[in-house]
Coordinates of C-alpha atoms and ligand atoms in Angstrom, one line a residue:
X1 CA 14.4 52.1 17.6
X2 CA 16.2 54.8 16.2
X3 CA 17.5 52.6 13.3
X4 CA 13.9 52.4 11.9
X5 CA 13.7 56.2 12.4
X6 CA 16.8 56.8 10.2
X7 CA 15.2 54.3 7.6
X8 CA 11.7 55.6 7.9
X9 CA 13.8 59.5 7.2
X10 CA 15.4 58.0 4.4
X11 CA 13.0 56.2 2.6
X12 CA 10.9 60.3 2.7
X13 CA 14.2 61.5 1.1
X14 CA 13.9 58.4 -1.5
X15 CA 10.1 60.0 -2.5
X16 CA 11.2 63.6 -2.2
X17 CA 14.0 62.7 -5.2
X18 CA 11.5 60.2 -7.0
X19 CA 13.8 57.6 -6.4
X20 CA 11.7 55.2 -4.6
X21 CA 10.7 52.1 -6.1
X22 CA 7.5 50.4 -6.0
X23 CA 6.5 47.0 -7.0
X24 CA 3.1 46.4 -9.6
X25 CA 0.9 43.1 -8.9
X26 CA 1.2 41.9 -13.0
X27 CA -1.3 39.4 -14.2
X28 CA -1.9 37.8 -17.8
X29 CA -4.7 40.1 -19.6
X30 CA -6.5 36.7 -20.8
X31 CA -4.2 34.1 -22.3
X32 CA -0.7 34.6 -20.8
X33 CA 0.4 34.3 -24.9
X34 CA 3.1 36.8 -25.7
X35 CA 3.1 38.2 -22.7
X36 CA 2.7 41.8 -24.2
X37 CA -0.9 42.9 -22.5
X38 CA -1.2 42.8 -18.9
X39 CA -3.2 43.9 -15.8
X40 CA -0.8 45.9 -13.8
X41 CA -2.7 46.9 -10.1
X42 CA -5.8 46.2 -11.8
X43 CA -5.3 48.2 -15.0
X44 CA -5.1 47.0 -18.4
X45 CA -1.5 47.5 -19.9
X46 CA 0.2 47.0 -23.5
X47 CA 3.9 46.4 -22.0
X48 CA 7.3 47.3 -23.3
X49 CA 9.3 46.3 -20.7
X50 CA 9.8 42.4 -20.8
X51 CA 13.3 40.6 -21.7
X52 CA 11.1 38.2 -23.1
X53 CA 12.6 39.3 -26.6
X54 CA 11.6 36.4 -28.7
X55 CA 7.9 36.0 -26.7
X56 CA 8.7 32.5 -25.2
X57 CA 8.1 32.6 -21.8
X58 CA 4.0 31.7 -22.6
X59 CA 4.4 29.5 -25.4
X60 CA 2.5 26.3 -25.4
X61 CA 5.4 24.0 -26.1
X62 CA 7.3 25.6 -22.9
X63 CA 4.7 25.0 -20.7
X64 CA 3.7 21.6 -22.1
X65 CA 7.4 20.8 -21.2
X66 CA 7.5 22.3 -17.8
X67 CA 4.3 20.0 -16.9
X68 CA 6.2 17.1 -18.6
X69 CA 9.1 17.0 -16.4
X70 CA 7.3 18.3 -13.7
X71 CA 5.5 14.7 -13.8
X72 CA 8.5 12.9 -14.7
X73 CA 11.1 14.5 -11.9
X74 CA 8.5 16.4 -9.8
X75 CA 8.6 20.0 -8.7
X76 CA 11.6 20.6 -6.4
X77 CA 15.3 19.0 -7.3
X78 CA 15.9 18.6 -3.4
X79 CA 19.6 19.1 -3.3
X80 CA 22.5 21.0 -4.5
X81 CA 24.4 19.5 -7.4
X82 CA 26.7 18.3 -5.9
X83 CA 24.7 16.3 -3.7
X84 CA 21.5 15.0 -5.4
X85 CA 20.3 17.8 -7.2
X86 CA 22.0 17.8 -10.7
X87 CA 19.1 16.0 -12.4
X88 CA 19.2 13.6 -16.1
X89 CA 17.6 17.1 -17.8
X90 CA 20.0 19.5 -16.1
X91 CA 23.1 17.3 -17.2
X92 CA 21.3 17.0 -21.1
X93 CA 20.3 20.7 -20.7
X94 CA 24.5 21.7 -20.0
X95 CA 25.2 19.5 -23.2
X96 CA 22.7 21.4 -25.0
X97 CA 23.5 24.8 -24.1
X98 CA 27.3 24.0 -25.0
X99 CA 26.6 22.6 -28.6
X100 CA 24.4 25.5 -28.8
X101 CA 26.6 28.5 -27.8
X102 CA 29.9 26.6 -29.9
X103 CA 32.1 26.1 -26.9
X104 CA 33.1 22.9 -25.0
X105 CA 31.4 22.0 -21.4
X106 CA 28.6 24.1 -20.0
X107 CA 27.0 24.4 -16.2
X108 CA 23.3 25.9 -15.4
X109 CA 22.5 27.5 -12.7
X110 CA 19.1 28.8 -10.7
X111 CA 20.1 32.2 -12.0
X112 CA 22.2 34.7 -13.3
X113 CA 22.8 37.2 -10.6
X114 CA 24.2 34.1 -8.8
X115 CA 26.2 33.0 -11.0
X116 CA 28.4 36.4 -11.8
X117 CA 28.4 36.9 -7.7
X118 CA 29.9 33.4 -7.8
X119 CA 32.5 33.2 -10.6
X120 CA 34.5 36.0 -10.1
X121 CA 35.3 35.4 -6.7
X122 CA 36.0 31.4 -8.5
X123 CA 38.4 33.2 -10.8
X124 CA 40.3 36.0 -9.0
X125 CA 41.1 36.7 -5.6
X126 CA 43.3 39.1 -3.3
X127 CA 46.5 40.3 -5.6
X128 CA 44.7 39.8 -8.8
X129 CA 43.3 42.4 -11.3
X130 CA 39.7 42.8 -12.2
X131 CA 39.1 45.2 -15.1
X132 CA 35.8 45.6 -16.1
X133 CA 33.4 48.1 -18.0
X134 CA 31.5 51.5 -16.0
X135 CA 28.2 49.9 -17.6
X136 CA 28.6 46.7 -16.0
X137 CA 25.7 44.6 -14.8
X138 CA 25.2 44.8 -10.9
X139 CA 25.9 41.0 -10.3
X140 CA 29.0 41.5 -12.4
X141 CA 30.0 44.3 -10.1
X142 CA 29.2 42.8 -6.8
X143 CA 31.0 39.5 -7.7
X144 CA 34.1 41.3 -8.2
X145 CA 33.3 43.3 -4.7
X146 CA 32.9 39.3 -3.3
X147 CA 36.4 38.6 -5.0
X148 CA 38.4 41.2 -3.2
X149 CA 41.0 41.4 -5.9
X150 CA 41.4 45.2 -7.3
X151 CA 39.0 46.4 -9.4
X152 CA 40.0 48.8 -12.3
X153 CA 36.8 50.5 -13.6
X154 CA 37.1 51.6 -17.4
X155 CA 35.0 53.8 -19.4
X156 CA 31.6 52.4 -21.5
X157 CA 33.6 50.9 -24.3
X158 CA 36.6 52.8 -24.1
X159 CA 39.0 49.9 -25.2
X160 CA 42.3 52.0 -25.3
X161 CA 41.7 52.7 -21.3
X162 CA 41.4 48.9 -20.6
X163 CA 44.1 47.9 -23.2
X164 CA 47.0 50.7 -20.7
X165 CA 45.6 49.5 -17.5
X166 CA 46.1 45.9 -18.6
X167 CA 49.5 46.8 -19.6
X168 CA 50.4 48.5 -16.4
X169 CA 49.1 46.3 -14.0
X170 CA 51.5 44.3 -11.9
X171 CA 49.4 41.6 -11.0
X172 CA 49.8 37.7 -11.2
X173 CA 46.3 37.4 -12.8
X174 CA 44.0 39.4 -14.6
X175 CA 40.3 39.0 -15.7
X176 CA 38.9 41.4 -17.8
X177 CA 34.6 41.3 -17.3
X178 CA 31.8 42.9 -19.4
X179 CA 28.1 42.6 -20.9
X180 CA 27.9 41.7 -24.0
X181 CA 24.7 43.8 -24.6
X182 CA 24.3 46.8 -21.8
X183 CA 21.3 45.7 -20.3
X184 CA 20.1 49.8 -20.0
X185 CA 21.5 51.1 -23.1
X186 CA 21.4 47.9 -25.8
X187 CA 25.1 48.6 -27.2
X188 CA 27.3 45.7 -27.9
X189 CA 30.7 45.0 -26.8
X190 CA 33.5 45.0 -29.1
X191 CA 34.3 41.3 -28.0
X192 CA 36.9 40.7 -30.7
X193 CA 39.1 43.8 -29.3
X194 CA 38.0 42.6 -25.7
X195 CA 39.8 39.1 -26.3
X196 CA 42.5 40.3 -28.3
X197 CA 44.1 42.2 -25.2
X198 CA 43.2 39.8 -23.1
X199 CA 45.3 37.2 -25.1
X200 CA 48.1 40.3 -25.7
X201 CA 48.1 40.6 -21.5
X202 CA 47.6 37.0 -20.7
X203 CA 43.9 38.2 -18.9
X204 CA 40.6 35.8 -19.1
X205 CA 37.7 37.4 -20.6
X206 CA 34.3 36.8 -18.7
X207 CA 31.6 37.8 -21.0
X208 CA 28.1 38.5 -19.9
X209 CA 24.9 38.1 -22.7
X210 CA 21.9 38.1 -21.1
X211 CA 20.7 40.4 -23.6
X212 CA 22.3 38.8 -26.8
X213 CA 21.6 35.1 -26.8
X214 CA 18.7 34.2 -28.6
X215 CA 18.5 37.7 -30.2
X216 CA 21.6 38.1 -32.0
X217 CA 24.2 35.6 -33.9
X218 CA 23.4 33.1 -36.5
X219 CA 20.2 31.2 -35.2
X220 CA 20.2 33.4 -32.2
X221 CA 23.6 31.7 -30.7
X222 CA 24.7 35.0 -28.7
X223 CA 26.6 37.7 -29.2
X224 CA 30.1 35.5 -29.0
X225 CA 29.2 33.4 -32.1
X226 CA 28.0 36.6 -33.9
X227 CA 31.9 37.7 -33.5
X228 CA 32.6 34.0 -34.7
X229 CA 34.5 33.6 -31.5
X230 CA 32.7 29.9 -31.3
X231 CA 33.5 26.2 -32.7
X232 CA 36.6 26.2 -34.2
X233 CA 37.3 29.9 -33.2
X234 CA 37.0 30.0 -29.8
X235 CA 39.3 31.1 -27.4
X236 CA 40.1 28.9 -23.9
X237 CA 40.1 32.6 -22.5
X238 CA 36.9 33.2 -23.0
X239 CA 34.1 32.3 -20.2
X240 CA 30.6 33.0 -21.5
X241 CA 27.8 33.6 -19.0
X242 CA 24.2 33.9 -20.0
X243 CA 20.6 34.0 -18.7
X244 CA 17.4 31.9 -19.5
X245 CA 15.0 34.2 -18.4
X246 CA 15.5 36.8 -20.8
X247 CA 15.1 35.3 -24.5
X248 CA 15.2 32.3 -23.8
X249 CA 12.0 32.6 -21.7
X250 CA 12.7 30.2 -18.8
X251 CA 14.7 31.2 -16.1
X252 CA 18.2 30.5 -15.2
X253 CA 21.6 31.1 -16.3
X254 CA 24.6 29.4 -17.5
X255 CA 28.8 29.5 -18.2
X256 CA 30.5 27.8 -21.0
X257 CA 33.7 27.8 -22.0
X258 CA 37.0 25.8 -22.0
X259 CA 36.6 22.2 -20.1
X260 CA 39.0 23.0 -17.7
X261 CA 37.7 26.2 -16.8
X262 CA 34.0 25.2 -16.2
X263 CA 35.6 22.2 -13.9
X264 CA 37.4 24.4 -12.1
X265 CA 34.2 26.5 -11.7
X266 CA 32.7 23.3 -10.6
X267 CA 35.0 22.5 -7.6
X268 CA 34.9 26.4 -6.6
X269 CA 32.0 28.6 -7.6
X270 CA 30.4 28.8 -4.0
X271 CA 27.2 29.9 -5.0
X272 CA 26.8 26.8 -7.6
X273 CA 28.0 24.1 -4.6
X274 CA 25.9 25.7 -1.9
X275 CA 22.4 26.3 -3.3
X276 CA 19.8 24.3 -4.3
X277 CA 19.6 23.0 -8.3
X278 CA 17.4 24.5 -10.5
X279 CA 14.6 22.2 -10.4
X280 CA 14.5 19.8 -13.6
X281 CA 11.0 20.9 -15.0
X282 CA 12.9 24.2 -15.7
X283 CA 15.7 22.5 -17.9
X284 CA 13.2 20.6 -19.6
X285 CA 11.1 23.8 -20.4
X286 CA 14.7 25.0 -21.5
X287 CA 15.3 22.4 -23.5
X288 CA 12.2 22.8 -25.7
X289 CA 13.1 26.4 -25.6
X290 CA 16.4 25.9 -27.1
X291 CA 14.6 24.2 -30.1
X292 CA 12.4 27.8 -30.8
X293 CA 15.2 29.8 -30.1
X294 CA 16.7 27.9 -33.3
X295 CA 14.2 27.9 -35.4
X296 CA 13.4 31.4 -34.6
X297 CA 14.8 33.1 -38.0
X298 CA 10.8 34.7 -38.3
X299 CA 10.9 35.3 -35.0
X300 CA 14.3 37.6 -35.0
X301 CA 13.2 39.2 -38.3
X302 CA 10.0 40.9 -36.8
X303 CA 11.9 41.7 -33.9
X304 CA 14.6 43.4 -35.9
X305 CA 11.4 44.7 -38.0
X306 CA 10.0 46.3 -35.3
X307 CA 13.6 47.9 -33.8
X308 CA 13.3 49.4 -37.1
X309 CA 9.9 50.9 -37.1
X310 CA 10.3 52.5 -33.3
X311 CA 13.5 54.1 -34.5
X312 CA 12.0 55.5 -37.3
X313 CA 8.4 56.4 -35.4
X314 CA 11.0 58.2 -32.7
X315 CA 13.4 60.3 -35.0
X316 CA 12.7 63.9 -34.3
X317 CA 11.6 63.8 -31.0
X318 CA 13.3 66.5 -28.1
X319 CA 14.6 63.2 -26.1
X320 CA 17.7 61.4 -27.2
X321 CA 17.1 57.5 -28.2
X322 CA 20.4 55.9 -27.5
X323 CA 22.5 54.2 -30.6
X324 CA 20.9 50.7 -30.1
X325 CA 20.9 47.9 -33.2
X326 CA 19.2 45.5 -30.0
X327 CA 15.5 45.1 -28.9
X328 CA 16.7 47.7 -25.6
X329 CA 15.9 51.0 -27.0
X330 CA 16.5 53.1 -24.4
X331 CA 14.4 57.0 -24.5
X332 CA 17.2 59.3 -22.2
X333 CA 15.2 61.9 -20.7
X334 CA 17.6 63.4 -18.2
X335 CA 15.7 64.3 -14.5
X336 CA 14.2 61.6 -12.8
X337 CA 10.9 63.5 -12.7
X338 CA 10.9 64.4 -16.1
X339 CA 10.9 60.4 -16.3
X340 CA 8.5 59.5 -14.6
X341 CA 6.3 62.4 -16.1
X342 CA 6.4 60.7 -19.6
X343 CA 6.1 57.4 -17.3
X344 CA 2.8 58.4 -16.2
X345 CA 1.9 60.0 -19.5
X346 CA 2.5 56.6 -21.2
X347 CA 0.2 55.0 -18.3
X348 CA -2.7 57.0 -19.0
X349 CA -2.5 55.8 -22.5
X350 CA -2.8 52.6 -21.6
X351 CA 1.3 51.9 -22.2
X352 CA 3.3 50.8 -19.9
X353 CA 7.5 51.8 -19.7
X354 CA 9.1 51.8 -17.1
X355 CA 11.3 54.8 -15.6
X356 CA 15.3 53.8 -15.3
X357 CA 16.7 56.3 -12.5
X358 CA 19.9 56.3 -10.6
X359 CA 21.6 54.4 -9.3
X360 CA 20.7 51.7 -12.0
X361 CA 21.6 54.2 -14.5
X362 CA 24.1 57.4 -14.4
X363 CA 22.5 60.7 -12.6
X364 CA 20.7 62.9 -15.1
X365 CA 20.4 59.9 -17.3
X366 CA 16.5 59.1 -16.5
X367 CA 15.3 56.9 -18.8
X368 CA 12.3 54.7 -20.6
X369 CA 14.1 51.8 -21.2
X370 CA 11.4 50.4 -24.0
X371 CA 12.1 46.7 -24.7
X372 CA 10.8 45.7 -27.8
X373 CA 9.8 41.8 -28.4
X374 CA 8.6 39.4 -31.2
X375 CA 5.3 39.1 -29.4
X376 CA 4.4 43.2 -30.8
X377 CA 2.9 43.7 -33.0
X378 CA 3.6 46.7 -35.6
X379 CA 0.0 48.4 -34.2
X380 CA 2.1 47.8 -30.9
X381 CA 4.7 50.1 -31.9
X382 CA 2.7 52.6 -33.5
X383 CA 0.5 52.9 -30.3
X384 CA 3.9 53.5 -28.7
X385 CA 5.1 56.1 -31.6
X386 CA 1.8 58.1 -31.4
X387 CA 2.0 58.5 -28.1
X388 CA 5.7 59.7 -27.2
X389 CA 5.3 61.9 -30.1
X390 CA 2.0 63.5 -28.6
X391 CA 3.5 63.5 -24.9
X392 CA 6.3 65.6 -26.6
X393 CA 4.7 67.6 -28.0
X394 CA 2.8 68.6 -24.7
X395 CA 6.4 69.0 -23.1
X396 CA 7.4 71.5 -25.8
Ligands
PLP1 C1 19.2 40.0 -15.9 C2 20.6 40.0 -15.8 C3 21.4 39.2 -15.0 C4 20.7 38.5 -13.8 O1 20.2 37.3 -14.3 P1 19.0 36.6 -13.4 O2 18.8 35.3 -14.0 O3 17.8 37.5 -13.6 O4 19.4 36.6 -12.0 C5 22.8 39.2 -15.1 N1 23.4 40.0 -16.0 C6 22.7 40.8 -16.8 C7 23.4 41.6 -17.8 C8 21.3 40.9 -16.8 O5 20.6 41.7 -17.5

């Protein structure tokens, strides 16, 4: 079948420009705790390349909960939500994540790439403007595709851009959407700026922070509360999206924001009504998670301790390390080969990092994207140090 042909040609182009990806078979090294050292195809690996920022996603309690409501409401929830499938522990789980994030009603969802690919087109639709950031999350971007209102792409962070296309727009509605922490650079939103021209235009702001909650705010509350945008403060323009796989160390994702809103959500988001609930040994796991992620001051301090340490270890080196305050501490190297060069470098070390290429990130913006997490240890981030340092010095 010619078809295959083309796709067999084009895939050989995908290897000839290092641009093919490949998946590793990953199992716990030992105890699955911290989830830092793995066998990766058989090989042991220190890993930097988990959002499992706070080192959650192996802790006993989580897994004691998951067998808990696994016995109490068994594996699968059966149903959609709005059928049979929104469970006691998903509705306490959506109270829970509300009172957590500061905002009024909450809804959880089997993940987070389904939820962006489902709100937007909820929100906007033909004749309405979508305004949102170059550095966007893919599910982000292809729920604004789904919507089929215009999309006005701004550059990373350039406020001033978004604040005259806002103003020249003509359109009936306008939603302005953006991560809250780039998931391949670690910068932050300016979420205080975001809303206030969103409240100057009359625009809804749909935030996205599956990087920040549980890693930044007070008592790792997200990125929103950490611009007190929450309780009292917050805005009914706001929708706030985030994911429970990352910190949070489950899986999932949710929305908060003004009742209204999330009802509306409710009645429309087509890829909440026509999927299958996330099962309720996963909000139970959540649940227990939500009570680490509070009392997880240590937890955040080490983190932040080690951000600190890998900058430092790093300074100097011929490869930029982007401005990043977050445990996504991206190495730029430029060429995709060059990439994968330090890649494999790292891998014969015993380190594992993965190589960022286009289209993920920007041609000739290759990169490591080391994560760091709470489960490192300082010898961790030395090994790492040591090594970059040596493969540089190699390259030079
Ligand atoms: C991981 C991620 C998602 C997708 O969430 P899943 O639960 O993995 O589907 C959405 N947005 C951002 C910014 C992410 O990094």
């Amino acid at each position: 079948m010619s078809w295959l042909d083309e796709f067999d040609a084009r895939l050989r182009d995908l290897d000839a420009a290092g641009l093919r990806r490949v998946r590793r078979v990953v199992r716990p090294d030992g105890a699955p705790e911290g989830g830092t050292r793995l066998i990766v195809d058989g090989e042991p690996l220190l890993a930097f390349c988990s959002n499992d920022y706070l080192g959650l996603a192996a802790h006993p309690a989580l897994i004691e909960a998951v067998c808990t409501g696994a016995r109490e409401f068994g594996v699968g929830s059966g149903a959609s939500p709005l059928v049979s499938g929104h469970s006691a522990a998903n509705a306490e789980l959506e109270r829970e994540l509300a009172a957590f994030v500061g905002l009024p009603r909450a809804l959880y969802f089997y993940a987070g790439y389904a939820t962006n690919a489902g709100l937007v087109p909820a929100l906007v639709g033909e004749g309405d403007a979508l305004h949102s950031d170059a550095l966007n999350h893919a599910c982000l971007i292809d729920g604004a595709r789904l919507s089929r209102a215009a999309i006005h792409r701004y550059p990373h962070g350039d406020l001033d851009a978004l604040g005259r296309a806002l103003a020249k727009s003509g359109a009936r509605r306008q939603l302005v959407i953006t991560d809250a922490v780039f998931s391949m650079d670690g910068t932050i939103a300016d979420l205080r700026t975001l809303l206030a021209l969103c409240e100057r235009h009359d625009a809804l702001l749909l935030i996205d922070d599956a990087h920040g909650l549980g890693v930044l705010g007070p008592q790792g509350r997200g990125t929103l509360a950490a611009a007190g945008l929450t309780g009292a403060a917050a805005s009914r323009r706001v929708l706030y999206m985030a994911t429970l796989g990352k910190a949070l160390g489950v899986s999932g994702a949710f929305v908060a924001g003004d009742a209204t809103l999330v009802e509306w959500l409710l009645q429309k988001t087509r890829s909440y009504i026509f999927a299958t609930a996330a099962p309720a040994a996963l909000a139970t796991a959540l649940r227990a998670s939500l009570r680490l992620v509070e009392a997880g001051d240590a937890r955040r301090a080490h983190l932040r301790h080690l951000i600190a340490r890998l900058r430092s270890g790093l300074a100097g080196l011929p490869w930029h390390l982007a401005p990043s305050t977050t445990p996504i501490q991206p190495l730029i190297i430029g060429g995709n080969q060059a990439a994968l060069a330090v890649m494999d470098g790292l891998r014969a070390r015993g380190l594992w990092v993965p190589a960022i290429r286009p289209p993920t990130v920007p041609e000739g913006s290759a990169r490591l994207r080391i994560t760091l997490s709470a489960a490192h240890t300082e010898a961790d981030v030395d090994r790492l140090v040591d090594a970059l340092r040596g493969l540089a010095h190699g390259a030079a």
